[in-house]
Tab-separated table of C-alpha atoms in Angstrom:
chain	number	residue	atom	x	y	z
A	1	UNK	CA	-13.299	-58.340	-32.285
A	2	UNK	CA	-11.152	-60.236	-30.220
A	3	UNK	CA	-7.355	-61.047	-30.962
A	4	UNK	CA	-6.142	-64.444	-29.434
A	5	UNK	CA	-3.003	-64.571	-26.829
A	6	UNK	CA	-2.263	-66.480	-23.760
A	7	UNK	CA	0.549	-65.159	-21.574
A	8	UNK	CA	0.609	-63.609	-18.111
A	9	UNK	CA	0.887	-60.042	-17.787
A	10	UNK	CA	-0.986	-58.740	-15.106
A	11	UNK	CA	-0.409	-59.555	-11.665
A	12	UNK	CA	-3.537	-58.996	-9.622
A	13	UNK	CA	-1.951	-59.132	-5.756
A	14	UNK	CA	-4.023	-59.258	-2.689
A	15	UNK	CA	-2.496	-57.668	-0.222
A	16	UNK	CA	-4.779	-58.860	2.960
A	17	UNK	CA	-6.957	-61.300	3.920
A	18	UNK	CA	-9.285	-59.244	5.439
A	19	UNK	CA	-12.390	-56.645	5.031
A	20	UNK	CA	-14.345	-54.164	6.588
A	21	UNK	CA	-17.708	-55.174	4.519
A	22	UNK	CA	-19.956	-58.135	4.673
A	23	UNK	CA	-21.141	-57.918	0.916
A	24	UNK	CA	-24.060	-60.490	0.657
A	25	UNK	CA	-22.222	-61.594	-2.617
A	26	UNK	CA	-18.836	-62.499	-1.064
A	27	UNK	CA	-19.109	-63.007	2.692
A	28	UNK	CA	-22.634	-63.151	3.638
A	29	UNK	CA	-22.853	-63.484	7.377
A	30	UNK	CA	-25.078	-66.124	7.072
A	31	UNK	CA	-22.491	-68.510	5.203
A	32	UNK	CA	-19.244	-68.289	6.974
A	33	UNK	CA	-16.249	-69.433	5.371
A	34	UNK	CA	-14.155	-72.737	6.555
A	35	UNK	CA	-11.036	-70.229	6.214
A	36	UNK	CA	-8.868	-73.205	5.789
A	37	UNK	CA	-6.032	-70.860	4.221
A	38	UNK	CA	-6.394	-67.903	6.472
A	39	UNK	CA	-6.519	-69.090	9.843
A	40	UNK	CA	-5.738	-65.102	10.532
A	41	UNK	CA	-5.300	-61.966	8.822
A	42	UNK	CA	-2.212	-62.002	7.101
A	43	UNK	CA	-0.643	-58.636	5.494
A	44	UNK	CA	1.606	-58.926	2.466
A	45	UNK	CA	5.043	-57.000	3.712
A	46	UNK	CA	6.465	-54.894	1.150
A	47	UNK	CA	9.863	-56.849	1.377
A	48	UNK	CA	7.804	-60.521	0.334
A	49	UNK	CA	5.849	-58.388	-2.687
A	50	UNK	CA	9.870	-56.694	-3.753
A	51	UNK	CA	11.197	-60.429	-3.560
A	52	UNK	CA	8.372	-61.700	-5.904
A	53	UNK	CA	7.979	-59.249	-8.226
A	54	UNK	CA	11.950	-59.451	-8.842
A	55	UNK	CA	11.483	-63.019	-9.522
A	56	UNK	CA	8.572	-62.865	-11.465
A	57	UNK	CA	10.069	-60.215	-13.818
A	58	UNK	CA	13.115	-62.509	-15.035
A	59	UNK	CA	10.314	-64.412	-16.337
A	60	UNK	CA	7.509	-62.603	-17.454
A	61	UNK	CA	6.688	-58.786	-18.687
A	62	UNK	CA	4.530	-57.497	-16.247
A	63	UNK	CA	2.227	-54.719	-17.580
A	64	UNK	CA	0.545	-53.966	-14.586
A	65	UNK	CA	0.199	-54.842	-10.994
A	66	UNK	CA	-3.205	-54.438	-9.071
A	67	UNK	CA	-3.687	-54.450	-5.331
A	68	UNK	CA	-7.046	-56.206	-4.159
A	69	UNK	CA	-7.337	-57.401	-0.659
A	70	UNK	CA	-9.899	-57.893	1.358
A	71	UNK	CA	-10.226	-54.597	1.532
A	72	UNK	CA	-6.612	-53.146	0.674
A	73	UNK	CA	-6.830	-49.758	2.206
A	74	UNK	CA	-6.647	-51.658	5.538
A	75	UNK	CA	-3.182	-52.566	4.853
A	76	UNK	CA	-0.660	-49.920	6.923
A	77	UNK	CA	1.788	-50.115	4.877
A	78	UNK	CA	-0.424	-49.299	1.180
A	79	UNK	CA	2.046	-46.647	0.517
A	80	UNK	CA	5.190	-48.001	1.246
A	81	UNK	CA	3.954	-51.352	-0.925
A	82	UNK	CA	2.602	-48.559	-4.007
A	83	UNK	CA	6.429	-46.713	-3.915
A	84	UNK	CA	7.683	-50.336	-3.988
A	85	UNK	CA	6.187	-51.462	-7.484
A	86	UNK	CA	6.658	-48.193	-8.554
A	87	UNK	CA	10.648	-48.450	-7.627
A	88	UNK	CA	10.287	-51.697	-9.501
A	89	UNK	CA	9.500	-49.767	-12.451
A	90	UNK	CA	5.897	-51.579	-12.677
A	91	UNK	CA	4.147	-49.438	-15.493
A	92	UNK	CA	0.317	-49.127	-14.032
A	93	UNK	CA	-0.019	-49.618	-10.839
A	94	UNK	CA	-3.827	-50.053	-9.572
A	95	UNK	CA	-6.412	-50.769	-6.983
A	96	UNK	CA	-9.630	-51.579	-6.354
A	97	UNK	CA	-11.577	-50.410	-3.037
A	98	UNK	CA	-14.993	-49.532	-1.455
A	99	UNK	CA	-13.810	-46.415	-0.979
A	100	UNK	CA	-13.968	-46.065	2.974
A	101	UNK	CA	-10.509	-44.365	4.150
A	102	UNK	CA	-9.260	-41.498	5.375
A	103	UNK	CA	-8.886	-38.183	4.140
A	104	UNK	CA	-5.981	-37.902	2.063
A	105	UNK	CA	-4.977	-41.180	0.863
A	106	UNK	CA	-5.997	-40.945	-3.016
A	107	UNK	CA	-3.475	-38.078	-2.922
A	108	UNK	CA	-0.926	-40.339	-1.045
A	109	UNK	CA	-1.673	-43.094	-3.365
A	110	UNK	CA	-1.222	-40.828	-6.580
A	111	UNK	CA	2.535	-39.150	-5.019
A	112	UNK	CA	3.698	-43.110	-4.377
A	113	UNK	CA	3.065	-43.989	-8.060
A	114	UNK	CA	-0.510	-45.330	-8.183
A	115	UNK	CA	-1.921	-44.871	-11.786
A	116	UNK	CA	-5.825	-46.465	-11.648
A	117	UNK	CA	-8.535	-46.827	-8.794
A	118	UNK	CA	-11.598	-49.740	-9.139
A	119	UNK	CA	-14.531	-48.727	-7.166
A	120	UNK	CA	-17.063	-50.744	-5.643
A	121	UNK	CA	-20.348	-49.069	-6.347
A	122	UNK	CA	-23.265	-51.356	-6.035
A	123	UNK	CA	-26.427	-48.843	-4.825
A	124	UNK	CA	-26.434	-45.331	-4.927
A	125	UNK	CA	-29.371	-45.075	-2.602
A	126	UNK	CA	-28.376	-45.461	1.490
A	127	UNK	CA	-30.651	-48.394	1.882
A	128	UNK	CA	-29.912	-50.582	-0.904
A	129	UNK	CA	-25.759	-49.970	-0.365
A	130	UNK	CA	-26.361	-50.966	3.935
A	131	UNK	CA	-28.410	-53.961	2.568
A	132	UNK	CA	-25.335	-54.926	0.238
A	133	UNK	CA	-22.486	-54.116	2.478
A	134	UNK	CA	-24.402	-55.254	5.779
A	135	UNK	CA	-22.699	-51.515	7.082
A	136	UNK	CA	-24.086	-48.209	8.312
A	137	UNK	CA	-21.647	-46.209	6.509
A	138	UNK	CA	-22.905	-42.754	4.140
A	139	UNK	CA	-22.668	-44.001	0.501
A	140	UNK	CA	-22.504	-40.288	-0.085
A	141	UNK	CA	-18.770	-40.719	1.522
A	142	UNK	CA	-17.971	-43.488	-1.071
A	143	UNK	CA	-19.688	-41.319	-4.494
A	144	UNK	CA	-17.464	-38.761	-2.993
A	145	UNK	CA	-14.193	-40.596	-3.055
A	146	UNK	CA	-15.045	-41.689	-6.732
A	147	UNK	CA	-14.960	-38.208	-7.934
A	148	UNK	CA	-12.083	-37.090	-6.066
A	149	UNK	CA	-10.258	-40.116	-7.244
A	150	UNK	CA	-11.270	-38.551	-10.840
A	151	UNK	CA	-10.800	-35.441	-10.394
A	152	UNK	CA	-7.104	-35.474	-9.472
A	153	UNK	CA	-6.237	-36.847	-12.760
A	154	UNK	CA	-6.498	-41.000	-11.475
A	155	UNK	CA	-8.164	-43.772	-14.047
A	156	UNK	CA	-10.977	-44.255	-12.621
A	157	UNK	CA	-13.369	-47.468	-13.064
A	158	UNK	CA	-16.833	-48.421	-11.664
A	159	UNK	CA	-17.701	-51.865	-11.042
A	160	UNK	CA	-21.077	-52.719	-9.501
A	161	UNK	CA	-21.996	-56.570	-9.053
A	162	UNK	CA	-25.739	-56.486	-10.096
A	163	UNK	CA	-28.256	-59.103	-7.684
A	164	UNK	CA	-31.865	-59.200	-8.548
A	165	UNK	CA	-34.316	-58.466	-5.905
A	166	UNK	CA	-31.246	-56.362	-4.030
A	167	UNK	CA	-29.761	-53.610	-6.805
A	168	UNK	CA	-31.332	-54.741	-10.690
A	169	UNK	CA	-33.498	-51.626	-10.646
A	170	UNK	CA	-30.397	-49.527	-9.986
A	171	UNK	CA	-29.013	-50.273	-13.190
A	172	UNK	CA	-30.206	-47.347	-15.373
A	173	UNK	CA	-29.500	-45.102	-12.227
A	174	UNK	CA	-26.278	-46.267	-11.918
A	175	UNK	CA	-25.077	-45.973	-15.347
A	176	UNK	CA	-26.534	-42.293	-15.312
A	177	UNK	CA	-24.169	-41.355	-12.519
A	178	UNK	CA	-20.912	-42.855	-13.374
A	179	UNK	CA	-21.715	-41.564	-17.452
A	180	UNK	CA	-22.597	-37.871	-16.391
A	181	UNK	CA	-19.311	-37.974	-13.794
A	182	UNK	CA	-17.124	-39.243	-16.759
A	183	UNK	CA	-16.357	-42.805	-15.646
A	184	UNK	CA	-16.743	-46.238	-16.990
A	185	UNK	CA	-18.781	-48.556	-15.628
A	186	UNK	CA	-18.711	-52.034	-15.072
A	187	UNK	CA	-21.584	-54.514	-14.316
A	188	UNK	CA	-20.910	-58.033	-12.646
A	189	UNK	CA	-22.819	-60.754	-12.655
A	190	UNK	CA	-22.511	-62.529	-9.226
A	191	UNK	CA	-19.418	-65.103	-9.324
A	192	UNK	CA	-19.952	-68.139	-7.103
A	193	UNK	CA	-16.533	-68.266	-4.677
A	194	UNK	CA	-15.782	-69.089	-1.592
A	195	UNK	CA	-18.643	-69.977	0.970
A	196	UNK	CA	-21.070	-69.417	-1.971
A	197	UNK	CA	-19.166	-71.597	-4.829
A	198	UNK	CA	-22.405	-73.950	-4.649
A	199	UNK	CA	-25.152	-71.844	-4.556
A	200	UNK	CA	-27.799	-71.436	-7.574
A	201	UNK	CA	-29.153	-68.078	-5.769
A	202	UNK	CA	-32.383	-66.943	-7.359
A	203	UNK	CA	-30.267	-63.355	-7.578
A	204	UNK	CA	-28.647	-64.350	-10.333
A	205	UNK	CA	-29.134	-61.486	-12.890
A	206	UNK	CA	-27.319	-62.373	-16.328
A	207	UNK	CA	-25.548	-60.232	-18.793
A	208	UNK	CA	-28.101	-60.389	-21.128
A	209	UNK	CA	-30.872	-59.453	-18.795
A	210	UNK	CA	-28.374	-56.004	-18.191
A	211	UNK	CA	-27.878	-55.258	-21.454
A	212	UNK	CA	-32.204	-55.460	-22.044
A	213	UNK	CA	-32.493	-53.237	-18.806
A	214	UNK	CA	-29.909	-50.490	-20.088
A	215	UNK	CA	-31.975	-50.804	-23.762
A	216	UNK	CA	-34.737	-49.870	-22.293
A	217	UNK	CA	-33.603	-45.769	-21.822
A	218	UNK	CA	-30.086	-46.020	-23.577
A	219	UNK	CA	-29.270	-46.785	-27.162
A	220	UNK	CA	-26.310	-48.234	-27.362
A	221	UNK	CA	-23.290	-49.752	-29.195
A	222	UNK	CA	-20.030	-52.260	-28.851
A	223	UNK	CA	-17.319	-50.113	-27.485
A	224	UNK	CA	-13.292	-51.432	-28.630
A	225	UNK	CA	-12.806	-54.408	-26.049
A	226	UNK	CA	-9.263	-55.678	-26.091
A	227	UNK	CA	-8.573	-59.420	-25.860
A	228	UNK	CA	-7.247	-59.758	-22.260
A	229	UNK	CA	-10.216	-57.049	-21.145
A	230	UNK	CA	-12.616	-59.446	-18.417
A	231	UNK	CA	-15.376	-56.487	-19.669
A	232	UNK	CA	-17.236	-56.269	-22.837
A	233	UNK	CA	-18.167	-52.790	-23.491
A	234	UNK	CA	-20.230	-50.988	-24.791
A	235	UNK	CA	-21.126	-46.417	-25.508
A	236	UNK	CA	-24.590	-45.199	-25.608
A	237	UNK	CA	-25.504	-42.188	-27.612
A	238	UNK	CA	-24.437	-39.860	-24.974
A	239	UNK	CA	-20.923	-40.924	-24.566
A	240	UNK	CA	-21.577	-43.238	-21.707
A	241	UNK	CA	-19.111	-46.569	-21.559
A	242	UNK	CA	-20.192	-49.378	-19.793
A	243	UNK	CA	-18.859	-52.742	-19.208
A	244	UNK	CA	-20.388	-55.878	-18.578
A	245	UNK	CA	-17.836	-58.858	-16.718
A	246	UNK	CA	-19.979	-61.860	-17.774
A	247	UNK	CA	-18.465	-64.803	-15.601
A	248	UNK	CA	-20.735	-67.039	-16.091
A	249	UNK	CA	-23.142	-66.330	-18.822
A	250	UNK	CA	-20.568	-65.196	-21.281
A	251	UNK	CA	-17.268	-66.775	-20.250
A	252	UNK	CA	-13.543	-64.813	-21.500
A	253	UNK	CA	-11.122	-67.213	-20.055
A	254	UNK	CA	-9.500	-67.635	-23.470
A	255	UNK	CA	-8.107	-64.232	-23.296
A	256	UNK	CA	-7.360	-64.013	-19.521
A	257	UNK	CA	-3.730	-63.054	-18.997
A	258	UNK	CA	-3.342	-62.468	-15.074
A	259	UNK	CA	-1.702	-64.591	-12.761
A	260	UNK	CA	-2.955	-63.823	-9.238
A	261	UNK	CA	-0.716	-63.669	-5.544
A	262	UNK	CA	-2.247	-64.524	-2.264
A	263	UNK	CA	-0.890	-62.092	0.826
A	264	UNK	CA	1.607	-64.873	1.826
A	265	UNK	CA	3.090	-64.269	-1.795
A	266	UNK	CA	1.444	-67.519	-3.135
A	267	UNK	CA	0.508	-67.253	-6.566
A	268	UNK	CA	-2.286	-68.924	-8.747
A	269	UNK	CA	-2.715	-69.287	-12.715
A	270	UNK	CA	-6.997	-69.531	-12.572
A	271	UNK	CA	-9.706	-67.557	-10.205
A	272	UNK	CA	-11.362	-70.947	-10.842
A	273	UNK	CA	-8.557	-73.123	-9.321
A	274	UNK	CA	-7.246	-73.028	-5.829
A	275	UNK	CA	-4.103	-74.482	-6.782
A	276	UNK	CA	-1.486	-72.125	-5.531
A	277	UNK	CA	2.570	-72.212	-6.074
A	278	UNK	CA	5.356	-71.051	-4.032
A	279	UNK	CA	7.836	-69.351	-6.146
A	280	UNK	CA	11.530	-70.047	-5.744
A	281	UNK	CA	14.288	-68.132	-6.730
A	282	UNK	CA	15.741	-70.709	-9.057
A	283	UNK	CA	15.395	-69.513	-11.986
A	284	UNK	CA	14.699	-73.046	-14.011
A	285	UNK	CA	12.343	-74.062	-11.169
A	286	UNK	CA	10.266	-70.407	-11.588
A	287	UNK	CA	9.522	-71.047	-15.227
A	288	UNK	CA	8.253	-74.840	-14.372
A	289	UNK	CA	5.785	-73.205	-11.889
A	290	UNK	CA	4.690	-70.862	-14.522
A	291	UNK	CA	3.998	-73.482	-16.861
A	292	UNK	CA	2.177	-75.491	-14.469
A	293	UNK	CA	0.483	-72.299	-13.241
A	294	UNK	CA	-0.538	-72.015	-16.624
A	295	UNK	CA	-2.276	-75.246	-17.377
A	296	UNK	CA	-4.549	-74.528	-14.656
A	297	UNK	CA	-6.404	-71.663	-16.424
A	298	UNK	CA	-9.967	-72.855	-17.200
A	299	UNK	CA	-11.986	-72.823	-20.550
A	300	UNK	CA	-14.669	-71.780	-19.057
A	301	UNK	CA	-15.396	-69.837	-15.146
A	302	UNK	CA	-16.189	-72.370	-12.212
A	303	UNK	CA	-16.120	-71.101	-9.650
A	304	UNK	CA	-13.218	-71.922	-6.678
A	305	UNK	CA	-13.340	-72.666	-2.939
A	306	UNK	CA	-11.847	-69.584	-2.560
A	307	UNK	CA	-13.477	-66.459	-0.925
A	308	UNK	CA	-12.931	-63.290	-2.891
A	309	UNK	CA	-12.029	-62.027	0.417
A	310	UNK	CA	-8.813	-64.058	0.239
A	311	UNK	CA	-7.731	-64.174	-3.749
A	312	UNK	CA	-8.987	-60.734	-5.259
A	313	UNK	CA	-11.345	-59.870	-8.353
């Protein structure tokens, strides 16, 4: 059961505005974005992310700070950003990838202070993950980078945004994999942003419908969720957790406690708003944007104008 709160205490922070995928989900091809925003890649500098988080923390207790991009392992200066929270005394530290970098870097990552990595896992099979990516890279390369990432001691998290017709029959398979390596999973149901905010895609595969596919070889039951988790989760019989991040269908917003920042260090209260706010270093004029940041959290997931590509998970 749930426990009600409303604060901000994780800072989700995308770092770039820019990826190396073409997920059919976020930025198909075939609807381009009016990039209004992002006339051109920007990169967060690790001097504008010290300067924020310094402000932000005479105001609020951050609990964690996660890196999202675009694709944030694009970003040259990861490390130097990761040693910078982790100067800053940020207590977890995380971020979410598709798992395409060099050798090397989950080590780096781990040394600078990094504490959890998010995967994007959507297919394990080669076809169905260059269907969903629109690349010709080895998924073998990414289910490699997830263990490694676990195996050096790193929290490690699956999340795999579930489409039907492209990946629905991959459920079961994709549960077995991440619960026989050890990891949590997380199902998404597809989250209409950006260039597809207006779309009613025939894709659309609920929470409900996951939960009936999963029943259908796993027995299963709820798993502790706390109140600011964006997952409800579940264990089956065999020790396998699972996650599903119901958007639409099954709505959390009354327990969402993250405040997001752009890569020009422009932050937003709501994934569902595009309102952003600059943030000052007056201290009286920082809590007024907070307030006002606040009071544009939703009751209930819209959707925004913004591409995921810009704003993060």
């Amino acid at each position: 059961m749930k426990e009600n709160t409303r604060k901000f205490e994780v800072l989700r922070v995308s770092i770039l505005s820019h990826c190396s995928f073409a997920c059919v989900y976020c930025a198909p091809k075939n609807k381009p974005n009016p990039n209004i925003l992002y006339p051109k890649t920007h990169f967060l500098t690790p001097e504008l992310l010290e300067e924020k988080i310094n402000i932000l923390k005479n105001h609020i207790d951050i609990k964690e700070v996660h890196l999202t991009g675009g694709e944030p392992t694009l970003h040259k200066d990861l490390i130097l950003l990761i040693k910078t929270l982790n100067k800053l005394q940020v207590k977890e530290i995380a971020i979410t990838s598709n798992g395409f970098f060099e050798d090397g870097l989950i080590e780096n990552m781990k040394q600078a202070g990094l504490t959890r990595m998010n995967f994007s896992l959507d297919s394990l099979s080669q076809s169905g993950f260059e269907r969903l990516s629109d690349r010709k890279l080895p998924v073998n390369l990414l289910l490699k980078r997830i263990v490694e990432a676990n195996q050096i001691g790193l929290e490690v998290k699956v999340n795999s945004t579930v489409l039907r017709g492209y990946n629905d029959t991959e459920i079961l398979d994709l549960l077995t994999w991440a619960g026989e390596n050890k990891i949590p999973i997380r199902y998404l149901e597809f989250m209409k942003m950006g260039p597809l905010q207006e779309e009613h895609l025939d894709c659309f595969y609920s929470a409900e419908e996951i939960r009936n596919t999963i029943k259908k070889k796993y027995n299963f039951k709820p798993y502790l969720t706390p109140i600011d988790s964006t997952a409800t989760y579940h264990i089956t019989d065999e020790g396998f957790v699972f996650g599903i991040i119901a958007n639409h269908s099954e709505p959390f917003c009354e327990g969402c406690n993250r405040l997001r920042m752009d890569s020009l260090g422009r932050i937003y209260g709501c994934l569902s708003d595009k309102t952003s706010f600059d943030l000052p270093s007056e201290s009286s004029e920082v809590s007024a944007i907070l307030e006002q940041a606040m009071k544009t959290k939703k009751t209930q997931f819209t959707g925004s104008e913004l591409s995921m590509k810009f704003i993060g998970g």
